[in-house]
mmCIF file with all atom_site columns, C-alpha atoms in Angstrom:
data_model
loop_
_atom_site.group_PDB
_atom_site.id
_atom_site.type_symbol
_atom_site.label_atom_id
_atom_site.label_alt_id
_atom_site.label_comp_id
_atom_site.label_asym_id
_atom_site.label_entity_id
_atom_site.label_seq_id
_atom_site.pdbx_PDB_ins_code
_atom_site.Cartn_x
_atom_site.Cartn_y
_atom_site.Cartn_z
_atom_site.occupancy
_atom_site.B_iso_or_equiv
_atom_site.pdbx_formal_charge
_atom_site.auth_seq_id
_atom_site.auth_comp_id
_atom_site.auth_asym_id
_atom_site.auth_atom_id
_atom_site.pdbx_PDB_model_num
ATOM 1   C CA . MET A 1 1   ? 0.024  -0.003 -0.209  1.00 84.00 ? 17  MET A CA 1
ATOM 2   C CA . VAL A 1 2   ? 1.881  3.132  -0.966  1.00 88.00 ? 18  VAL A CA 1
ATOM 3   C CA . ALA A 1 3   ? 1.044  6.392  0.998   1.00 90.00 ? 19  ALA A CA 1
ATOM 4   C CA . LYS A 1 4   ? 0.588  9.530  0.209   1.00 89.00 ? 20  LYS A CA 1
ATOM 5   C CA . LEU A 1 5   ? 3.508  10.633 1.908   1.00 91.00 ? 21  LEU A CA 1
ATOM 6   C CA . GLN A 1 6   ? 5.659  8.481  -0.220  1.00 93.00 ? 22  GLN A CA 1
ATOM 7   C CA . VAL A 1 7   ? 4.559  9.401  -3.537  1.00 94.00 ? 23  VAL A CA 1
ATOM 8   C CA . ILE A 1 8   ? 5.008  13.144 -2.584  1.00 93.00 ? 24  ILE A CA 1
ATOM 9   C CA . SER A 1 9   ? 8.791  12.037 -1.165  1.00 94.00 ? 25  SER A CA 1
ATOM 10  C CA . LEU A 1 10  ? 9.427  10.317 -5.012  1.00 95.00 ? 26  LEU A CA 1
ATOM 11  C CA . CYS A 1 11  ? 7.989  13.115 -6.588  1.00 95.00 ? 27  CYS A CA 1
ATOM 12  C CA . ARG A 1 12  ? 10.704 15.692 -4.874  1.00 95.00 ? 28  ARG A CA 1
ATOM 13  C CA . SER A 1 13  ? 13.409 13.080 -5.770  1.00 95.00 ? 29  SER A CA 1
ATOM 14  C CA . LEU A 1 14  ? 12.417 13.190 -9.154  1.00 96.00 ? 30  LEU A CA 1
ATOM 15  C CA . LEU A 1 15  ? 12.188 16.830 -9.299  1.00 96.00 ? 31  LEU A CA 1
ATOM 16  C CA . ARG A 1 16  ? 15.186 16.989 -7.578  1.00 95.00 ? 32  ARG A CA 1
ATOM 17  C CA . ALA A 1 17  ? 17.594 14.860 -9.529  1.00 96.00 ? 33  ALA A CA 1
ATOM 18  C CA . GLY A 1 18  ? 16.553 16.160 -12.522 1.00 95.00 ? 34  GLY A CA 1
ATOM 19  C CA . ARG A 1 19  ? 17.745 19.765 -11.703 1.00 94.00 ? 35  ARG A CA 1
ATOM 20  C CA . LYS A 1 20  ? 20.895 18.854 -11.351 1.00 94.00 ? 36  LYS A CA 1
ATOM 21  C CA . TYR A 1 21  ? 21.521 18.551 -15.111 1.00 95.00 ? 37  TYR A CA 1
ATOM 22  C CA . PRO A 1 22  ? 23.889 20.531 -16.797 1.00 94.00 ? 38  PRO A CA 1
ATOM 23  C CA . ASP A 1 23  ? 21.909 20.486 -20.164 1.00 93.00 ? 39  ASP A CA 1
ATOM 24  C CA . TYR A 1 24  ? 18.933 22.860 -20.184 1.00 94.00 ? 40  TYR A CA 1
ATOM 25  C CA . ASN A 1 25  ? 16.610 21.040 -22.226 1.00 94.00 ? 41  ASN A CA 1
ATOM 26  C CA . ILE A 1 26  ? 17.425 17.911 -20.049 1.00 94.00 ? 42  ILE A CA 1
ATOM 27  C CA . ARG A 1 27  ? 16.409 19.592 -16.758 1.00 94.00 ? 43  ARG A CA 1
ATOM 28  C CA . GLU A 1 28  ? 13.229 21.305 -18.389 1.00 95.00 ? 44  GLU A CA 1
ATOM 29  C CA . TYR A 1 29  ? 12.080 17.939 -19.641 1.00 96.00 ? 45  TYR A CA 1
ATOM 30  C CA . THR A 1 30  ? 12.293 15.990 -16.370 1.00 96.00 ? 46  THR A CA 1
ATOM 31  C CA . LYS A 1 31  ? 10.760 18.493 -14.615 1.00 95.00 ? 47  LYS A CA 1
ATOM 32  C CA . ARG A 1 32  ? 7.822  18.616 -16.999 1.00 96.00 ? 48  ARG A CA 1
ATOM 33  C CA . ARG A 1 33  ? 7.842  15.281 -17.577 1.00 96.00 ? 49  ARG A CA 1
ATOM 34  C CA . ALA A 1 34  ? 7.752  14.281 -13.544 1.00 96.00 ? 50  ALA A CA 1
ATOM 35  C CA . LEU A 1 35  ? 5.040  16.620 -12.776 1.00 95.00 ? 51  LEU A CA 1
ATOM 36  C CA . ASP A 1 36  ? 2.635  15.566 -15.759 1.00 95.00 ? 52  ASP A CA 1
ATOM 37  C CA . GLY A 1 37  ? 3.427  11.878 -14.891 1.00 94.00 ? 53  GLY A CA 1
ATOM 38  C CA . PHE A 1 38  ? 2.255  12.564 -11.178 1.00 94.00 ? 54  PHE A CA 1
ATOM 39  C CA . HIS A 1 39  ? -0.678 14.886 -12.216 1.00 93.00 ? 55  HIS A CA 1
ATOM 40  C CA . MET A 1 40  ? -1.822 12.677 -14.887 1.00 93.00 ? 56  MET A CA 1
ATOM 41  C CA . ASN A 1 41  ? -2.028 9.650  -12.374 1.00 92.00 ? 57  ASN A CA 1
ATOM 42  C CA . LYS A 1 42  ? -2.988 11.829 -9.619  1.00 90.00 ? 58  LYS A CA 1
ATOM 43  C CA . ASN A 1 43  ? -7.088 10.055 -9.247  1.00 89.00 ? 59  ASN A CA 1
ATOM 44  C CA . LEU A 1 44  ? -6.284 6.876  -9.187  1.00 90.00 ? 60  LEU A CA 1
ATOM 45  C CA . THR A 1 45  ? -7.814 4.829  -6.398  1.00 90.00 ? 61  THR A CA 1
ATOM 46  C CA . ASP A 1 46  ? -6.668 1.109  -7.245  1.00 92.00 ? 62  ASP A CA 1
ATOM 47  C CA . PRO A 1 47  ? -4.261 0.164  -4.927  1.00 92.00 ? 63  PRO A CA 1
ATOM 48  C CA . SER A 1 48  ? -2.420 -2.416 -6.838  1.00 94.00 ? 64  SER A CA 1
ATOM 49  C CA . LYS A 1 49  ? -2.494 0.340  -10.058 1.00 94.00 ? 65  LYS A CA 1
ATOM 50  C CA . VAL A 1 50  ? -0.950 2.958  -7.794  1.00 94.00 ? 66  VAL A CA 1
ATOM 51  C CA . LYS A 1 51  ? 1.356  0.289  -6.569  1.00 94.00 ? 67  LYS A CA 1
ATOM 52  C CA . GLU A 1 52  ? 2.406  -0.342 -10.442 1.00 95.00 ? 68  GLU A CA 1
ATOM 53  C CA . VAL A 1 53  ? 2.483  3.377  -10.986 1.00 95.00 ? 69  VAL A CA 1
ATOM 54  C CA . TYR A 1 54  ? 4.753  4.242  -8.355  1.00 95.00 ? 70  TYR A CA 1
ATOM 55  C CA . ALA A 1 55  ? 7.288  1.486  -9.191  1.00 96.00 ? 71  ALA A CA 1
ATOM 56  C CA . GLU A 1 56  ? 7.047  2.929  -12.536 1.00 95.00 ? 72  GLU A CA 1
ATOM 57  C CA . GLY A 1 57  ? 7.924  5.954  -11.174 1.00 96.00 ? 73  GLY A CA 1
ATOM 58  C CA . LYS A 1 58  ? 10.662 4.510  -9.099  1.00 96.00 ? 74  LYS A CA 1
ATOM 59  C CA . ALA A 1 59  ? 12.399 3.026  -12.136 1.00 97.00 ? 75  ALA A CA 1
ATOM 60  C CA . GLN A 1 60  ? 12.190 6.401  -13.988 1.00 96.00 ? 76  GLN A CA 1
ATOM 61  C CA . LEU A 1 61  ? 13.692 7.999  -10.750 1.00 97.00 ? 77  LEU A CA 1
ATOM 62  C CA . GLU A 1 62  ? 16.899 5.087  -10.818 1.00 97.00 ? 78  GLU A CA 1
ATOM 63  C CA . VAL A 1 63  ? 17.047 6.048  -15.095 1.00 96.00 ? 79  VAL A CA 1
ATOM 64  C CA . VAL A 1 64  ? 17.489 9.775  -14.180 1.00 96.00 ? 80  VAL A CA 1
ATOM 65  C CA . GLU A 1 65  ? 20.201 9.133  -11.404 1.00 96.00 ? 81  GLU A CA 1
ATOM 66  C CA . ARG A 1 66  ? 22.136 7.080  -13.528 1.00 96.00 ? 82  ARG A CA 1
ATOM 67  C CA . ALA A 1 67  ? 22.132 9.161  -16.850 1.00 96.00 ? 83  ALA A CA 1
ATOM 68  C CA . LEU A 1 68  ? 22.809 12.510 -14.806 1.00 96.00 ? 84  LEU A CA 1
ATOM 69  C CA . LYS A 1 69  ? 26.332 10.819 -13.634 1.00 95.00 ? 85  LYS A CA 1
ATOM 70  C CA . VAL A 1 70  ? 27.219 10.121 -17.738 1.00 94.00 ? 86  VAL A CA 1
ATOM 71  C CA . TYR A 1 71  ? 26.037 13.841 -18.463 1.00 94.00 ? 87  TYR A CA 1
ATOM 72  C CA . LEU A 1 72  ? 28.280 15.385 -15.783 1.00 94.00 ? 88  LEU A CA 1
ATOM 73  C CA . ALA A 1 73  ? 31.070 13.522 -17.238 1.00 94.00 ? 89  ALA A CA 1
ATOM 74  C CA . TYR A 1 74  ? 30.453 15.393 -20.167 1.00 91.00 ? 90  TYR A CA 1
ATOM 75  C CA . PRO A 1 75  ? 28.617 19.008 -19.389 1.00 90.00 ? 91  PRO A CA 1
ATOM 76  C CA . PRO A 1 76  ? 27.740 21.170 -22.273 1.00 90.00 ? 92  PRO A CA 1
ATOM 77  C CA . LYS A 1 77  ? 30.560 23.946 -23.093 1.00 91.00 ? 93  LYS A CA 1
ATOM 78  C CA . THR A 1 78  ? 28.463 26.739 -23.910 1.00 90.00 ? 94  THR A CA 1
ATOM 79  C CA . LYS A 1 79  ? 25.196 28.160 -21.779 1.00 89.00 ? 95  LYS A CA 1
ATOM 80  C CA . ASN A 1 80  ? 21.696 27.257 -23.847 1.00 90.00 ? 96  ASN A CA 1
ATOM 81  C CA . ILE A 1 81  ? 20.096 30.533 -25.449 1.00 89.00 ? 97  ILE A CA 1
ATOM 82  C CA . MET A 1 82  ? 16.993 30.272 -23.378 1.00 89.00 ? 98  MET A CA 1
ATOM 83  C CA . GLU A 1 83  ? 19.356 30.489 -20.313 1.00 88.00 ? 99  GLU A CA 1
ATOM 84  C CA . LEU A 1 84  ? 20.878 33.500 -21.144 1.00 87.00 ? 100 LEU A CA 1
ATOM 85  C CA . LYS A 1 85  ? 19.190 36.666 -19.359 1.00 83.00 ? 101 LYS A CA 1
ATOM 86  C CA . VAL A 1 86  ? 17.488 39.083 -21.816 1.00 82.00 ? 102 VAL A CA 1
ATOM 87  C CA . GLN A 1 87  ? 19.684 41.863 -22.464 1.00 76.00 ? 103 GLN A CA 1
ATOM 88  C CA . MET B 2 1   ? 23.743 56.874 54.015  1.00 52.00 ? 28  MET B CA 1
ATOM 89  C CA . ASN B 2 2   ? 23.089 58.883 50.804  1.00 50.00 ? 29  ASN B CA 1
ATOM 90  C CA . HIS B 2 3   ? 26.142 56.949 48.753  1.00 50.00 ? 30  HIS B CA 1
ATOM 91  C CA . GLY B 2 4   ? 25.285 53.710 50.128  1.00 48.00 ? 31  GLY B CA 1
ATOM 92  C CA . SER B 2 5   ? 21.154 54.285 49.027  1.00 48.00 ? 32  SER B CA 1
ATOM 93  C CA . SER B 2 6   ? 22.328 55.470 45.225  1.00 49.00 ? 33  SER B CA 1
ATOM 94  C CA . ARG B 2 7   ? 24.578 51.844 45.079  1.00 52.00 ? 34  ARG B CA 1
ATOM 95  C CA . VAL B 2 8   ? 21.733 49.894 45.948  1.00 51.00 ? 35  VAL B CA 1
ATOM 96  C CA . HIS B 2 9   ? 19.634 52.407 43.563  1.00 52.00 ? 36  HIS B CA 1
ATOM 97  C CA . GLY B 2 10  ? 21.777 51.811 40.747  1.00 52.00 ? 37  GLY B CA 1
ATOM 98  C CA . THR B 2 11  ? 21.911 47.992 41.110  1.00 53.00 ? 38  THR B CA 1
ATOM 99  C CA . ARG B 2 12  ? 18.355 47.866 41.266  1.00 55.00 ? 39  ARG B CA 1
ATOM 100 C CA . GLU B 2 13  ? 18.176 50.031 37.860  1.00 53.00 ? 40  GLU B CA 1
ATOM 101 C CA . GLN B 2 14  ? 20.662 47.220 35.952  1.00 52.00 ? 41  GLN B CA 1
ATOM 102 C CA . LEU B 2 15  ? 18.915 44.456 37.170  1.00 51.00 ? 42  LEU B CA 1
ATOM 103 C CA . THR B 2 16  ? 15.158 45.855 36.232  1.00 52.00 ? 43  THR B CA 1
ATOM 104 C CA . SER B 2 17  ? 17.105 46.733 32.908  1.00 51.00 ? 44  SER B CA 1
ATOM 105 C CA . LEU B 2 18  ? 18.186 43.590 31.859  1.00 50.00 ? 45  LEU B CA 1
ATOM 106 C CA . SER B 2 19  ? 15.221 41.880 32.871  1.00 48.00 ? 46  SER B CA 1
ATOM 107 C CA . ALA B 2 20  ? 13.425 44.541 30.679  1.00 47.00 ? 47  ALA B CA 1
ATOM 108 C CA . THR B 2 21  ? 15.795 43.675 27.489  1.00 47.00 ? 48  THR B CA 1
ATOM 109 C CA . SER B 2 22  ? 14.859 39.508 28.280  1.00 46.00 ? 49  SER B CA 1
ATOM 110 C CA . LEU B 2 23  ? 11.385 39.868 28.318  1.00 48.00 ? 50  LEU B CA 1
ATOM 111 C CA . SER B 2 24  ? 10.885 42.679 25.295  1.00 45.00 ? 51  SER B CA 1
ATOM 112 C CA . CYS B 2 25  ? 13.818 41.120 22.480  1.00 46.00 ? 52  CYS B CA 1
ATOM 113 C CA . LYS B 2 26  ? 12.730 38.442 20.790  1.00 47.00 ? 53  LYS B CA 1
ATOM 114 C CA . ALA B 2 27  ? 16.160 37.096 19.232  1.00 47.00 ? 54  ALA B CA 1
ATOM 115 C CA . PRO B 2 28  ? 15.783 34.914 16.400  1.00 47.00 ? 55  PRO B CA 1
ATOM 116 C CA . SER B 2 29  ? 17.868 31.561 17.489  1.00 44.00 ? 56  SER B CA 1
ATOM 117 C CA . ALA B 2 30  ? 18.716 29.129 14.976  1.00 44.00 ? 57  ALA B CA 1
ATOM 118 C CA . ARG B 2 31  ? 17.724 26.696 16.894  1.00 44.00 ? 58  ARG B CA 1
ATOM 119 C CA . SER B 2 32  ? 14.258 27.784 16.933  1.00 44.00 ? 59  SER B CA 1
ATOM 120 C CA . ILE B 2 33  ? 12.167 25.437 14.652  1.00 52.00 ? 60  ILE B CA 1
ATOM 121 C CA . GLY B 2 34  ? 10.685 28.598 12.550  1.00 48.00 ? 61  GLY B CA 1
ATOM 122 C CA . THR B 2 35  ? 8.722  30.141 15.236  1.00 54.00 ? 62  THR B CA 1
ATOM 123 C CA . SER B 2 36  ? 9.906  33.324 14.973  1.00 65.00 ? 63  SER B CA 1
ATOM 124 C CA . GLN B 2 37  ? 7.953  35.920 12.489  1.00 77.00 ? 64  GLN B CA 1
ATOM 125 C CA . ALA B 2 38  ? 9.323  35.782 8.852   1.00 77.00 ? 65  ALA B CA 1
ATOM 126 C CA . LYS B 2 39  ? 9.567  39.752 7.297   1.00 84.00 ? 66  LYS B CA 1
ATOM 127 C CA . PRO B 2 40  ? 7.092  41.025 5.328   1.00 85.00 ? 67  PRO B CA 1
ATOM 128 C CA . GLU B 2 41  ? 8.920  40.835 2.132   1.00 87.00 ? 68  GLU B CA 1
ATOM 129 C CA . THR B 2 42  ? 9.387  37.410 2.709   1.00 88.00 ? 69  THR B CA 1
ATOM 130 C CA . VAL B 2 43  ? 5.980  36.707 3.043   1.00 89.00 ? 70  VAL B CA 1
ATOM 131 C CA . GLN B 2 44  ? 5.821  38.628 -0.354  1.00 89.00 ? 71  GLN B CA 1
ATOM 132 C CA . LYS B 2 45  ? 8.183  36.996 -2.278  1.00 89.00 ? 72  LYS B CA 1
ATOM 133 C CA . VAL B 2 46  ? 6.556  33.895 -0.579  1.00 90.00 ? 73  VAL B CA 1
ATOM 134 C CA . SER B 2 47  ? 2.669  34.863 -1.636  1.00 90.00 ? 74  SER B CA 1
ATOM 135 C CA . ASP B 2 48  ? 4.127  35.648 -5.844  1.00 89.00 ? 75  ASP B CA 1
ATOM 136 C CA . ILE B 2 49  ? 5.762  32.331 -6.097  1.00 90.00 ? 76  ILE B CA 1
ATOM 137 C CA . VAL B 2 50  ? 2.732  30.980 -4.680  1.00 90.00 ? 77  VAL B CA 1
ATOM 138 C CA . ARG B 2 51  ? 0.187  32.911 -6.827  1.00 90.00 ? 78  ARG B CA 1
ATOM 139 C CA . GLU B 2 52  ? 2.363  32.148 -9.770  1.00 88.00 ? 79  GLU B CA 1
ATOM 140 C CA . GLN B 2 53  ? 2.094  28.367 -9.133  1.00 89.00 ? 80  GLN B CA 1
ATOM 141 C CA . LEU B 2 54  ? -1.689 28.432 -8.499  1.00 89.00 ? 81  LEU B CA 1
ATOM 142 C CA . ALA B 2 55  ? -2.223 30.235 -11.358 1.00 87.00 ? 82  ALA B CA 1
ATOM 143 C CA . LEU B 2 56  ? -4.216 32.769 -9.169  1.00 86.00 ? 83  LEU B CA 1
ATOM 144 C CA . SER B 2 57  ? -5.803 35.774 -10.561 1.00 84.00 ? 84  SER B CA 1
ATOM 145 C CA . ALA B 2 58  ? -4.439 39.149 -9.805  1.00 80.00 ? 85  ALA B CA 1
ATOM 146 C CA . ASP B 2 59  ? -7.671 40.356 -7.467  1.00 80.00 ? 86  ASP B CA 1
ATOM 147 C CA . THR B 2 60  ? -8.036 36.677 -5.487  1.00 82.00 ? 87  THR B CA 1
ATOM 148 C CA . ALA B 2 61  ? -6.811 37.649 -1.966  1.00 81.00 ? 88  ALA B CA 1
ATOM 149 C CA . LEU B 2 62  ? -3.639 36.452 -0.603  1.00 84.00 ? 89  LEU B CA 1
ATOM 150 C CA . THR B 2 63  ? -2.808 36.471 2.680   1.00 85.00 ? 90  THR B CA 1
ATOM 151 C CA . ALA B 2 64  ? -0.266 35.389 5.374   1.00 83.00 ? 91  ALA B CA 1
ATOM 152 C CA . GLU B 2 65  ? -2.923 32.871 6.694   1.00 86.00 ? 92  GLU B CA 1
ATOM 153 C CA . SER B 2 66  ? -3.982 31.493 3.233   1.00 85.00 ? 93  SER B CA 1
ATOM 154 C CA . LYS B 2 67  ? -3.874 28.201 3.298   1.00 87.00 ? 94  LYS B CA 1
ATOM 155 C CA . PHE B 2 68  ? -2.545 26.159 0.137   1.00 87.00 ? 95  PHE B CA 1
ATOM 156 C CA . SER B 2 69  ? -5.515 23.939 0.236   1.00 86.00 ? 96  SER B CA 1
ATOM 157 C CA . ALA B 2 70  ? -7.672 26.622 0.613   1.00 86.00 ? 97  ALA B CA 1
ATOM 158 C CA . LEU B 2 71  ? -6.105 28.223 -2.831  1.00 86.00 ? 98  LEU B CA 1
ATOM 159 C CA . GLY B 2 72  ? -7.335 25.468 -4.918  1.00 84.00 ? 99  GLY B CA 1
ATOM 160 C CA . ALA B 2 73  ? -3.939 23.903 -4.556  1.00 86.00 ? 100 ALA B CA 1
ATOM 161 C CA . ASP B 2 74  ? -3.434 19.445 -4.581  1.00 87.00 ? 101 ASP B CA 1
ATOM 162 C CA . SER B 2 75  ? -0.862 17.673 -3.043  1.00 86.00 ? 102 SER B CA 1
ATOM 163 C CA . LEU B 2 76  ? 1.423  18.093 -5.647  1.00 90.00 ? 103 LEU B CA 1
ATOM 164 C CA . ASP B 2 77  ? 1.588  21.921 -5.771  1.00 91.00 ? 104 ASP B CA 1
ATOM 165 C CA . PRO B 2 78  ? 3.368  22.212 -2.661  1.00 92.00 ? 105 PRO B CA 1
ATOM 166 C CA . VAL B 2 79  ? 6.392  20.077 -3.905  1.00 92.00 ? 106 VAL B CA 1
ATOM 167 C CA . GLU B 2 80  ? 6.551  22.760 -7.201  1.00 92.00 ? 107 GLU B CA 1
ATOM 168 C CA . ILE B 2 81  ? 6.254  25.892 -4.103  1.00 93.00 ? 108 ILE B CA 1
ATOM 169 C CA . VAL B 2 82  ? 9.037  24.477 -2.342  1.00 93.00 ? 109 VAL B CA 1
ATOM 170 C CA . MET B 2 83  ? 11.444 23.553 -5.178  1.00 94.00 ? 110 MET B CA 1
ATOM 171 C CA . ALA B 2 84  ? 10.976 27.064 -6.287  1.00 93.00 ? 111 ALA B CA 1
ATOM 172 C CA . LEU B 2 85  ? 11.576 28.765 -3.503  1.00 93.00 ? 112 LEU B CA 1
ATOM 173 C CA . GLU B 2 86  ? 14.454 26.525 -2.749  1.00 93.00 ? 113 GLU B CA 1
ATOM 174 C CA . GLU B 2 87  ? 15.774 27.850 -6.019  1.00 91.00 ? 114 GLU B CA 1
ATOM 175 C CA . LYS B 2 88  ? 14.942 31.667 -5.194  1.00 91.00 ? 115 LYS B CA 1
ATOM 176 C CA . PHE B 2 89  ? 16.373 31.720 -1.918  1.00 90.00 ? 116 PHE B CA 1
ATOM 177 C CA . ASP B 2 90  ? 19.431 29.163 -2.459  1.00 90.00 ? 117 ASP B CA 1
ATOM 178 C CA . ILE B 2 91  ? 18.376 26.683 0.081   1.00 92.00 ? 118 ILE B CA 1
ATOM 179 C CA . SER B 2 92  ? 17.487 23.242 1.122   1.00 91.00 ? 119 SER B CA 1
ATOM 180 C CA . VAL B 2 93  ? 14.774 22.147 2.298   1.00 91.00 ? 120 VAL B CA 1
ATOM 181 C CA . GLU B 2 94  ? 14.491 18.868 4.029   1.00 89.00 ? 121 GLU B CA 1
ATOM 182 C CA . GLU B 2 95  ? 11.489 16.235 3.714   1.00 88.00 ? 122 GLU B CA 1
ATOM 183 C CA . SER B 2 96  ? 10.531 16.532 7.178   1.00 89.00 ? 123 SER B CA 1
ATOM 184 C CA . ASP B 2 97  ? 10.077 20.197 7.130   1.00 89.00 ? 124 ASP B CA 1
ATOM 185 C CA . ALA B 2 98  ? 8.560  20.575 3.462   1.00 88.00 ? 125 ALA B CA 1
ATOM 186 C CA . GLN B 2 99  ? 5.652  18.170 4.533   1.00 87.00 ? 126 GLN B CA 1
ATOM 187 C CA . ASN B 2 100 ? 4.702  20.407 7.448   1.00 87.00 ? 127 ASN B CA 1
ATOM 188 C CA . ILE B 2 101 ? 3.584  23.486 6.331   1.00 88.00 ? 128 ILE B CA 1
ATOM 189 C CA . THR B 2 102 ? 0.444  24.459 5.023   1.00 88.00 ? 129 THR B CA 1
ATOM 190 C CA . THR B 2 103 ? 0.066  28.131 5.031   1.00 89.00 ? 130 THR B CA 1
ATOM 191 C CA . ILE B 2 104 ? 1.919  30.963 3.365   1.00 89.00 ? 131 ILE B CA 1
ATOM 192 C CA . GLN B 2 105 ? 3.228  32.858 6.811   1.00 90.00 ? 132 GLN B CA 1
ATOM 193 C CA . GLU B 2 106 ? 4.822  28.963 7.995   1.00 90.00 ? 133 GLU B CA 1
ATOM 194 C CA . THR B 2 107 ? 6.288  28.777 4.708   1.00 91.00 ? 134 THR B CA 1
ATOM 195 C CA . ALA B 2 108 ? 7.831  31.978 4.932   1.00 91.00 ? 135 ALA B CA 1
ATOM 196 C CA . ASP B 2 109 ? 8.706  31.426 8.325   1.00 91.00 ? 136 ASP B CA 1
ATOM 197 C CA . LEU B 2 110 ? 10.646 28.415 7.376   1.00 91.00 ? 137 LEU B CA 1
ATOM 198 C CA . ILE B 2 111 ? 12.853 29.861 4.564   1.00 91.00 ? 138 ILE B CA 1
ATOM 199 C CA . GLU B 2 112 ? 13.993 32.722 6.854   1.00 90.00 ? 139 GLU B CA 1
ATOM 200 C CA . ASP B 2 113 ? 14.898 30.176 9.774   1.00 89.00 ? 140 ASP B CA 1
ATOM 201 C CA . LEU B 2 114 ? 17.182 28.442 6.800   1.00 90.00 ? 141 LEU B CA 1
ATOM 202 C CA . VAL B 2 115 ? 18.394 31.384 5.470   1.00 88.00 ? 142 VAL B CA 1
ATOM 203 C CA . GLN B 2 116 ? 19.974 32.762 8.858   1.00 87.00 ? 143 GLN B CA 1
ATOM 204 C CA . LYS B 2 117 ? 21.179 29.694 9.040   1.00 84.00 ? 144 LYS B CA 1
ATOM 205 C CA . LYS B 2 118 ? 23.383 29.525 5.819   1.00 78.00 ? 145 LYS B CA 1
ATOM 206 C CA . PRO B 2 119 ? 25.430 31.916 6.541   1.00 72.00 ? 146 PRO B CA 1
ATOM 207 C CA . ALA B 2 120 ? 26.831 30.442 9.681   1.00 58.00 ? 147 ALA B CA 1
ATOM 208 C CA . ALA B 2 121 ? 27.391 27.101 8.078   1.00 54.00 ? 148 ALA B CA 1
ATOM 209 C CA . GLN B 2 122 ? 29.137 29.120 5.105   1.00 54.00 ? 149 GLN B CA 1
ATOM 210 C CA . ALA B 2 123 ? 31.643 30.995 7.542   1.00 49.00 ? 150 ALA B CA 1
ATOM 211 C CA . SER B 2 124 ? 32.819 28.340 9.575   1.00 44.00 ? 151 SER B CA 1
#
């Protein structure tokens, strides 16, 4: 039985992990996708379904953290134009 | 006699002034768990982020005592709000702290607490 606190904690972990990416595009994508994923499934009531999507979320968290290590090894040399302040 | 009484009077004065200071001043202690009231600017900054996150119209009343749930937030909105506040104030909010905030005032208090603790950690 997945508790509400666990779900919120997972969401927070995903957002935190995504924030660390040096690449602007990936950073924004992980944030958007994580929030979308949780919003999409927020009205589920069936416990087995909840457990299923929670496990999916956990697996995705592992992917994010694993990929982060690779991306940190090769950070982009220039800033993405979207990150630059408007002159 | 005069000399003696003035000395006693002086000590009593000192004692009274000391106790007055300890009663009236509310020093922001680093160890208190968000019990000190946040500055209005902090409350304003928090309100701005909450307003943006919950997509509230400009004329929606937003007070320090507003509860997130009353403003139409679901359970995931505080997560996003805390993330945005972490970035804005350059702080890190613990999981346990983040779960206990329900109003704008509580959020602002927690943030001020963390901001105050930060320079001490950097200085040491």
